[in-house]
């Protein structure tokens, strides 16, 4: 359904944001 697809895209977006924060935390001294 469209709702499930929207949830999937939202979940992927959240994972990408968390990965980005993790990379910044690891690259920071």
Coordinates of N, CA and C in Angstrom, one line a residue:
X1 N 0.8 -1.2 0.0 CA 0.0 0.0 0.0 C 0.9 1.2 0.0
X2 N 0.3 2.4 -0.3 CA 1.0 3.6 -0.3 C 1.5 4.0 1.1
X3 N 0.7 3.6 2.1 CA 1.1 3.9 3.5 C 2.4 3.1 3.9
X4 N 2.4 1.9 3.5 CA 3.6 1.0 3.8 C 4.8 1.6 3.1
X5 N 4.6 2.0 1.8 CA 5.8 2.5 1.1 C 6.3 3.8 1.7
X6 N 5.4 4.7 2.1 CA 5.8 5.9 2.8 C 6.6 5.6 4.1
X7 N 6.1 4.6 4.8 CA 6.8 4.2 6.1 C 8.2 3.6 5.7
X8 N 8.3 2.9 4.6 CA 9.6 2.3 4.2 C 10.5 3.5 3.9
X9 N 10.1 4.4 3.1 CA 11.0 5.6 2.8 C 11.4 6.3 4.0
X10 N 10.4 6.5 4.9 CA 10.7 7.2 6.2 C 11.8 6.5 7.0
X11 N 11.7 5.1 7.0 CA 12.6 4.3 7.8 C 14.0 4.4 7.1
X12 N 14.1 4.4 5.8 CA 15.4 4.5 5.1 C 16.0 5.8 5.4
X13 N 15.2 6.9 5.4 CA 15.6 8.2 5.6 C 16.2 8.3 7.0
X14 N 15.6 7.8 8.0 CA 16.0 7.8 9.4 C 17.4 7.1 9.5
X15 N 17.5 5.9 8.9 CA 18.7 5.1 8.9 C 19.9 5.9 8.3
X16 N 19.6 6.6 7.2 CA 20.6 7.4 6.5 C 21.1 8.5 7.4
X17 N 20.1 9.2 8.1 CA 20.5 10.3 9.0 C 21.3 9.7 10.2
X18 N 20.9 8.6 10.8 CA 21.7 8.0 11.9 C 23.1 7.6 11.4
X19 N 23.2 7.1 10.2 CA 24.5 6.7 9.7 C 25.4 7.9 9.5
X20 N 24.8 9.0 9.0 CA 25.5 10.2 8.8 C 26.0 10.8 10.1
X21 N 25.2 10.7 11.2 CA 25.7 11.2 12.5 C 26.8 10.3 13.0
X22 N 26.7 9.0 12.8 CA 27.7 8.1 13.2 C 29.0 8.4 12.5
X23 N 29.0 8.7 11.2 CA 30.2 9.0 10.5 C 30.9 10.3 11.0
X24 N 30.0 11.3 11.3 CA 30.6 12.5 11.8 C 31.2 12.3 13.2
X25 N 30.5 11.5 14.0 CA 31.1 11.2 15.4 C 32.4 10.5 15.3
X26 N 32.5 9.5 14.4 CA 33.7 8.8 14.2 C 34.9 9.6 13.6
X27 N 34.5 10.5 12.7 CA 35.6 11.3 12.1 C 36.0 12.5 13.0
X28 N 35.2 12.8 14.0 CA 35.6 13.9 14.9 C 36.7 13.4 15.8
X29 N 37.6 14.3 16.2 CA 38.7 13.9 17.1 C 38.2 13.6 18.5

